[in-house]
Amino acid sequence: MSKLTITLSSKKIPTGTPLVIDLLDASLNQMWRGSVLVNEPYPLSLVLRAGDYVVVVGLPSGQDVPILFYLADEDISAIEVSLPPALERVGRAASSATSRWAYSASHLDNVWIRLWSRDAARPWRVQRWTVSVKDAGDGSLRGEFEADKLPVGQHYLQIGSGSSQPRMTAIPAGRASFVLRPVARYNNDEAAGLPVDIEIDAGTTEAQVLLGYLTNGDLERAQVIGKDVLVPRISGDRRLDPTTAVLSAYYCLACRDFERLTQLVDYLSQWKNSLPDYAVIAAWKSFRQDPPAVEVGRDFLLEAVRCGIPIYTRGLRLLTDGLRMVEDDRDLCNDNVRRAGNRLRQFAQMADWRPPFTTFSAVHPNKPINPRGGIHWLSDARRAASDPLSYFPWASTEGEEREEPISSAEAGEEISAAFSRAFARPPGLQSTRSAEMAYEAFQKDLTNLFEAAS
Amino acid sequence: MKKLFFEGIESKDQPLLHALIIGIDHYPYLGPKGIARKLPPLDNLSSPSISANALASWLVEHKSWLSDAKLGSVDLIVAPVPPAGHAPKALAGSLETIGEAFDGWFDRCNTNTQNVALFYFCGHGLQKDNLLLLAENFGSVKNAPWMHAIDFDATYRGMSNCSAQTQYFIIDACRQWSQGLLQDLNTSGVSLLRADIRNQRPRTAVKLYGAASSLAAFGDTSGKPSRLARAVLACFEGKAAMKANGKWCVGVDRIGQAAQLLIEVGNRSLPTEQHQVINPAIGEFAVGNRTLLVLPDGIHPSALVEFDCDPNEATEYAQFYHRGIDPKTKKRGSVCTGAWSDELLAGIYDCGATITQHRHFKSKLLPHEIIIPPVRQVRVGPCTRRLEKGH
């Protein structure tokens, strides 16, 4: 008997995307489960008799798609099952969240988005960038930018709208794009919130599929992708991008695959100065190994806080939890731990724990703010612009006037940096340039999404 | 505190499922008096005790469905609102009561690595850096209200010290912020047990939240369990089942996704502001999947099936029907035109839409549609009529 292969064909999902399928017999009894690559034959180590069978395709969007096929002859060597086009969607969003939504001017009016970056040695700056926003055809908007040209470092996409509090979402360096969807629901508390949610697509297709399964609570399929697809790549591929490597490491940490975790921690160490997730993962590996190395783990947690905020929400949770546990341990806690814990909690308290990539309300990446109010963002900024000294007493205009005109690029950089400092610098520290100039620059650099989309 | 069922605890070799189920309706220190004291603007609830009772009763009544871990204990803590005119009794859902029950539950779970620890909380919750679950006596201490809130995240971490390698946490509570909560720098609840960082045991520990971060969970004011509780019970009864080796089994790794799909279907018939977004957050899965329940022979799981047309515009003119091939069932159809949903036993069906007297749309039969739990969308089509020239 010839070797049987199965091909899952799709016109919409890219070739090579790994998806988990179940093969059932006619009485719906599970015969096999595994991952196959879309549009590529997969050898099945099964002997099938002639008859009806069912393939259930688990999409990372949360849908299960059952497809019936009839095997006419047991000598057939290749089976092909096709995904119904209407059901093909590989994205993470749960099926009902966007089904009846179409973007409109009312959703996007006043919505703006900007890109913040820093490397390990420099302060945060607003990046000049070009973003193209397109209607993705499924009720969402897709934004593309040259993310692969971002330097190694930390990056946030910040979105804002009207008087709502702006929100930062971490993006990794490397291939990344974003999708805007309407917020899942409104209630009275959320009336002043942002009208759209941002979803980041980053890393390899395999990583995105794993993240999709995890986001929708599909633990069983996440484990198949992790075990069959991601984990084998860890050993062989020394060019794994940081997003995929970090996600793989969190996966190995959750299932305590210490052998591969050790390889990944070693691999991730090349980004140890710019990727806080590295130290978070290394810390928890130290805590969970046998015997645990708790002092080493504690020091990694401190290193993570020094480096910044993890890019994955899972990392923020692990860092917050780890520091709490260390603070509760009399032998491990010290002033550095307490200080790091206090600093981290400023972010964790303002975090949105829903998205997979770390998200928190903030005017500036160093200054998380209350998502439900506190300062009223735009009106405050306007007042700050008109009277910076009274509003930001630590921002100063004295002796800062320039006599010679400067180029727009030069002005942009200086103004952006000044704005950053005006919002980020705690009172009592070094004075900065004019907050007014900074505010003007901030306004100029906004990318209005409605304009971009139309 | 009510111990509904308790057996076999002395047999350390027998894996057991131990459940701690908490439902708090009564918050005597919240409401207008609490708001005046700048406590979160929350009031009494009505469905948590009903939800907790429903889950506890289900476990006891279906103990024979449990897989290798038999039912060890079900500790039920409910704090309903006292009837009007009745003097309030001692607080049944106080933090002290919960703490005492938790200690006993932890000890029982801790006796065997193969035990299953099931934790359910229904009541008020608030999210900041950690999720805080409010005990009945929340707010009773004037200047330290948070001392009667449970820090769920810390408690979850602490459970990593427990021997039970399968742990399931269902938090049927809101995860919203309140202005006061955000501005209060001293919000921190109480962990029900201290997490020892030197004793992190391997476990599969799944979390299922009734609300995504910053959103509300929804109870029911008509005397029914909450939406999440109903979804979880439906999952137990087969909506999260897969058939393996001839048996329909419910594993811990499938309940979250199935519950999410069921809640989403429910959302479609509700106004947007009542949509519930649950969060099947995956925690640790160091010991893989675990089958919790095996449906007895003769119990066949069902799926919620939604019918519409391709193109969608044809749906309002269509009457849908289905006829079972395996299992064999008679033809059954919708009474009127438009989108339709029905509960069908898992199997293979002929499904169709009847559209009469419409210029653009025609009837269509979809033979051999597979219906599997929990939810199946059957899109009948294409229903577009090819028009002749001149029309």
mmCIF file of C-alpha atoms in Angstrom, chain A residues 22 24-31 33 52-54 56 59 61-68 86-87 94-97 99-100 184-187 189-190 213-223 250-251 253-256 284 287-288 292 294-295 301 314 317 320-322 324-326 328-332 345 348-354 361 370-374, chain B residues 127-131 151 153 156-157 160 175-179 182-185 187-188 194-204 206-207 212-216 218 242-248 252-254 256-257 260-261 264 267-268 272-277 279-286 288-289 310 326 346-348 368 370-377 379:
data_model
loop_
_atom_site.group_PDB
_atom_site.id
_atom_site.type_symbol
_atom_site.label_atom_id
_atom_site.label_comp_id
_atom_site.label_asym_id
_atom_site.label_seq_id
_atom_site.Cartn_x
_atom_site.Cartn_y
_atom_site.Cartn_z
ATOM 1 C CA ASP A 22 -8.064 16.281 13.675
ATOM 2 C CA LEU A 24 -12.146 11.599 12.673
ATOM 3 C CA ASP A 25 -13.874 8.488 11.451
ATOM 4 C CA ALA A 26 -17.517 8.476 10.377
ATOM 5 C CA SER A 27 -18.659 8.086 13.978
ATOM 6 C CA LEU A 28 -16.614 11.209 14.864
ATOM 7 C CA ASN A 29 -14.055 9.189 16.768
ATOM 8 C CA GLN A 30 -10.663 10.906 16.796
ATOM 9 C CA MET A 31 -8.080 8.895 14.855
ATOM 10 C CA ARG A 33 -4.269 14.874 15.494
ATOM 11 C CA ASP A 52 -16.357 8.563 5.228
ATOM 12 C CA TYR A 53 -13.931 10.605 7.271
ATOM 13 C CA VAL A 54 -13.952 14.046 8.780
ATOM 14 C CA VAL A 56 -11.638 19.217 11.639
ATOM 15 C CA LEU A 59 -8.324 27.968 12.948
ATOM 16 C CA SER A 61 -9.335 32.686 15.031
ATOM 17 C CA GLY A 62 -11.144 30.259 17.345
ATOM 18 C CA GLN A 63 -13.266 28.507 14.733
ATOM 19 C CA ASP A 64 -13.424 24.768 14.146
ATOM 20 C CA VAL A 65 -14.174 23.872 10.533
ATOM 21 C CA PRO A 66 -15.256 20.249 9.969
ATOM 22 C CA ILE A 67 -14.896 18.928 6.425
ATOM 23 C CA LEU A 68 -16.294 15.580 5.328
ATOM 24 C CA ALA A 86 -16.165 31.920 3.630
ATOM 25 C CA LEU A 87 -14.648 30.466 6.779
ATOM 26 C CA ALA A 94 -12.638 35.805 18.018
ATOM 27 C CA SER A 95 -15.274 35.215 15.402
ATOM 28 C CA SER A 96 -18.074 37.420 16.642
ATOM 29 C CA ALA A 97 -16.062 40.418 17.657
ATOM 30 C CA SER A 99 -18.460 40.238 12.216
ATOM 31 C CA ARG A 100 -20.858 43.118 11.969
ATOM 32 C CA ALA A 184 -15.092 44.591 21.752
ATOM 33 C CA ARG A 185 -17.838 46.375 23.629
ATOM 34 C CA TYR A 186 -18.813 49.619 25.207
ATOM 35 C CA ASN A 187 -20.347 50.348 28.542
ATOM 36 C CA ASP A 189 -17.356 53.158 32.116
ATOM 37 C CA GLU A 190 -15.772 52.891 28.736
ATOM 38 C CA TYR A 213 -4.523 29.431 19.601
ATOM 39 C CA LEU A 214 -3.313 30.657 22.996
ATOM 40 C CA THR A 215 -5.367 33.858 22.801
ATOM 41 C CA ASN A 216 -8.527 31.883 22.141
ATOM 42 C CA GLY A 217 -7.884 29.453 24.956
ATOM 43 C CA ASP A 218 -7.191 26.580 22.583
ATOM 44 C CA LEU A 219 -4.593 24.954 24.759
ATOM 45 C CA GLU A 220 -4.706 21.580 23.051
ATOM 46 C CA ARG A 221 -3.875 22.961 19.598
ATOM 47 C CA ALA A 222 -1.348 25.433 21.004
ATOM 48 C CA GLN A 223 0.527 22.474 22.431
ATOM 49 C CA TYR A 250 7.452 31.495 27.108
ATOM 50 C CA TYR A 251 5.903 28.347 25.663
ATOM 51 C CA LEU A 253 8.652 27.855 30.256
ATOM 52 C CA ALA A 254 4.931 27.100 30.605
ATOM 53 C CA CYS A 255 5.460 23.442 29.728
ATOM 54 C CA ARG A 256 8.805 23.230 31.543
ATOM 55 C CA TRP A 284 11.729 32.047 35.834
ATOM 56 C CA PHE A 287 13.121 29.641 39.830
ATOM 57 C CA ARG A 288 11.626 26.527 38.248
ATOM 58 C CA PRO A 292 15.970 26.408 41.990
ATOM 59 C CA VAL A 294 16.538 31.871 43.513
ATOM 60 C CA GLU A 295 19.261 34.499 43.954
ATOM 61 C CA LEU A 301 14.244 40.123 37.513
ATOM 62 C CA ARG A 314 2.725 37.189 29.639
ATOM 63 C CA ARG A 317 2.619 39.115 34.350
ATOM 64 C CA THR A 320 5.097 41.348 38.291
ATOM 65 C CA ASP A 321 4.452 37.991 39.923
ATOM 66 C CA GLY A 322 8.134 37.179 40.260
ATOM 67 C CA ARG A 324 6.006 40.028 44.346
ATOM 68 C CA MET A 325 7.240 36.588 45.296
ATOM 69 C CA VAL A 326 10.771 37.845 45.824
ATOM 70 C CA ASP A 328 7.593 38.269 50.082
ATOM 71 C CA ASP A 329 10.750 36.253 50.683
ATOM 72 C CA ARG A 330 12.675 37.695 53.599
ATOM 73 C CA ASP A 331 15.970 36.201 52.465
ATOM 74 C CA LEU A 332 15.721 37.491 48.929
ATOM 75 C CA ARG A 345 3.705 48.353 39.482
ATOM 76 C CA ALA A 348 1.247 46.974 35.753
ATOM 77 C CA GLN A 349 -1.509 48.961 37.456
ATOM 78 C CA MET A 350 -2.284 50.784 34.220
ATOM 79 C CA ALA A 351 -1.880 47.739 31.970
ATOM 80 C CA ASP A 352 -4.531 46.195 29.808
ATOM 81 C CA TRP A 353 -4.054 42.459 30.395
ATOM 82 C CA ARG A 354 -6.084 41.418 27.363
ATOM 83 C CA SER A 361 -2.176 53.855 29.011
ATOM 84 C CA ASN A 370 -4.701 56.341 34.670
ATOM 85 C CA PRO A 371 -6.773 54.999 31.765
ATOM 86 C CA ARG A 372 -9.943 56.380 33.287
ATOM 87 C CA GLY A 373 -8.943 59.989 33.741
ATOM 88 C CA GLY A 374 -6.357 61.622 35.915
ATOM 89 C CA GLN B 127 -8.625 44.510 38.203
ATOM 90 C CA LYS B 128 -5.516 46.563 38.743
ATOM 91 C CA ASP B 129 -2.042 45.056 38.600
ATOM 92 C CA ASN B 130 -3.637 42.052 40.251
ATOM 93 C CA LEU B 131 -7.194 40.754 40.144
ATOM 94 C CA ASP B 151 -5.497 38.772 45.574
ATOM 95 C CA ASP B 153 -2.977 36.376 41.115
ATOM 96 C CA TYR B 156 -2.767 31.390 41.840
ATOM 97 C CA ARG B 157 0.985 31.718 42.310
ATOM 98 C CA SER B 160 2.107 26.307 42.446
ATOM 99 C CA ARG B 175 -12.370 42.765 36.005
ATOM 100 C CA GLN B 176 -13.194 46.425 35.733
ATOM 101 C CA TRP B 177 -11.377 49.395 37.061
ATOM 102 C CA SER B 178 -13.019 52.011 39.162
ATOM 103 C CA GLN B 179 -11.738 55.535 39.393
ATOM 104 C CA LEU B 182 -6.935 53.448 40.176
ATOM 105 C CA GLN B 183 -6.263 56.451 42.333
ATOM 106 C CA ASP B 184 -5.797 54.443 45.497
ATOM 107 C CA LEU B 185 -2.129 53.598 45.698
ATOM 108 C CA THR B 187 -4.836 48.594 46.774
ATOM 109 C CA SER B 188 -3.585 45.141 47.462
ATOM 110 C CA ARG B 194 1.932 32.370 50.617
ATOM 111 C CA ALA B 195 3.780 31.460 47.440
ATOM 112 C CA ASP B 196 7.097 29.835 48.194
ATOM 113 C CA ILE B 197 9.421 30.703 45.350
ATOM 114 C CA ARG B 198 11.652 27.756 46.231
ATOM 115 C CA ASN B 199 8.875 25.237 45.733
ATOM 116 C CA GLN B 200 7.441 25.766 42.244
ATOM 117 C CA ARG B 201 5.907 22.435 41.310
ATOM 118 C CA PRO B 202 5.032 21.400 37.773
ATOM 119 C CA ARG B 203 1.338 21.714 37.052
ATOM 120 C CA THR B 204 -1.239 22.258 34.390
ATOM 121 C CA VAL B 206 -5.732 26.726 33.599
ATOM 122 C CA LYS B 207 -7.504 30.013 34.274
ATOM 123 C CA ALA B 212 -11.455 40.083 29.896
ATOM 124 C CA SER B 213 -9.336 42.661 31.683
ATOM 125 C CA SER B 214 -11.231 45.929 32.295
ATOM 126 C CA LEU B 215 -14.586 44.434 31.306
ATOM 127 C CA ALA B 216 -17.648 43.162 33.123
ATOM 128 C CA PHE B 218 -22.655 39.180 33.526
ATOM 129 C CA MET B 242 -14.186 15.103 21.874
ATOM 130 C CA LYS B 243 -14.686 11.445 21.034
ATOM 131 C CA ALA B 244 -11.635 9.302 21.630
ATOM 132 C CA ASN B 245 -11.512 5.512 21.787
ATOM 133 C CA GLY B 246 -15.263 5.449 21.370
ATOM 134 C CA LYS B 247 -15.958 7.648 24.406
ATOM 135 C CA TRP B 248 -16.942 11.303 24.522
ATOM 136 C CA VAL B 252 -9.215 20.554 30.766
ATOM 137 C CA ASP B 253 -7.598 21.937 27.637
ATOM 138 C CA ARG B 254 -10.839 22.340 25.707
ATOM 139 C CA GLY B 256 -12.014 27.512 27.815
ATOM 140 C CA GLN B 257 -12.277 27.647 24.060
ATOM 141 C CA GLN B 260 -15.818 31.245 24.756
ATOM 142 C CA LEU B 261 -17.633 30.096 21.620
ATOM 143 C CA GLU B 264 -20.101 34.522 21.740
ATOM 144 C CA ASN B 267 -23.796 37.703 22.608
ATOM 145 C CA ARG B 268 -25.243 37.770 19.121
ATOM 146 C CA THR B 272 -23.726 45.454 22.314
ATOM 147 C CA GLU B 273 -23.463 46.855 25.804
ATOM 148 C CA GLN B 274 -24.392 43.450 27.221
ATOM 149 C CA HIS B 275 -21.818 41.494 25.270
ATOM 150 C CA GLN B 276 -19.590 39.423 27.485
ATOM 151 C CA VAL B 277 -15.981 38.878 26.509
ATOM 152 C CA ASN B 279 -10.879 35.306 28.716
ATOM 153 C CA PRO B 280 -9.730 31.705 28.610
ATOM 154 C CA ALA B 281 -6.276 32.692 29.813
ATOM 155 C CA ILE B 282 -3.829 29.868 29.672
ATOM 156 C CA GLY B 283 -1.543 29.625 32.628
ATOM 157 C CA GLU B 284 0.898 26.777 33.033
ATOM 158 C CA PHE B 285 0.667 23.464 31.209
ATOM 159 C CA ALA B 286 3.673 21.555 32.410
ATOM 160 C CA GLY B 288 -0.197 18.333 29.573
ATOM 161 C CA ASN B 289 -3.866 17.633 29.117
ATOM 162 C CA ASP B 310 -24.557 32.558 1.439
ATOM 163 C CA ASP B 326 -26.258 9.617 11.647
ATOM 164 C CA ALA B 346 -23.323 15.559 17.144
ATOM 165 C CA GLY B 347 -23.385 13.722 13.843
ATOM 166 C CA ILE B 348 -23.963 14.035 10.111
ATOM 167 C CA HIS B 368 -23.725 15.645 4.764
ATOM 168 C CA ILE B 370 -20.797 17.565 10.067
ATOM 169 C CA ILE B 371 -22.106 18.790 13.386
ATOM 170 C CA ILE B 372 -19.633 18.711 16.254
ATOM 171 C CA PRO B 373 -19.688 20.454 19.635
ATOM 172 C CA PRO B 374 -19.696 23.126 20.808
ATOM 173 C CA VAL B 375 -20.910 25.425 18.046
ATOM 174 C CA ARG B 376 -21.362 24.968 14.326
ATOM 175 C CA GLN B 377 -22.203 27.620 11.794
ATOM 176 C CA ARG B 379 -23.908 28.544 5.862
#
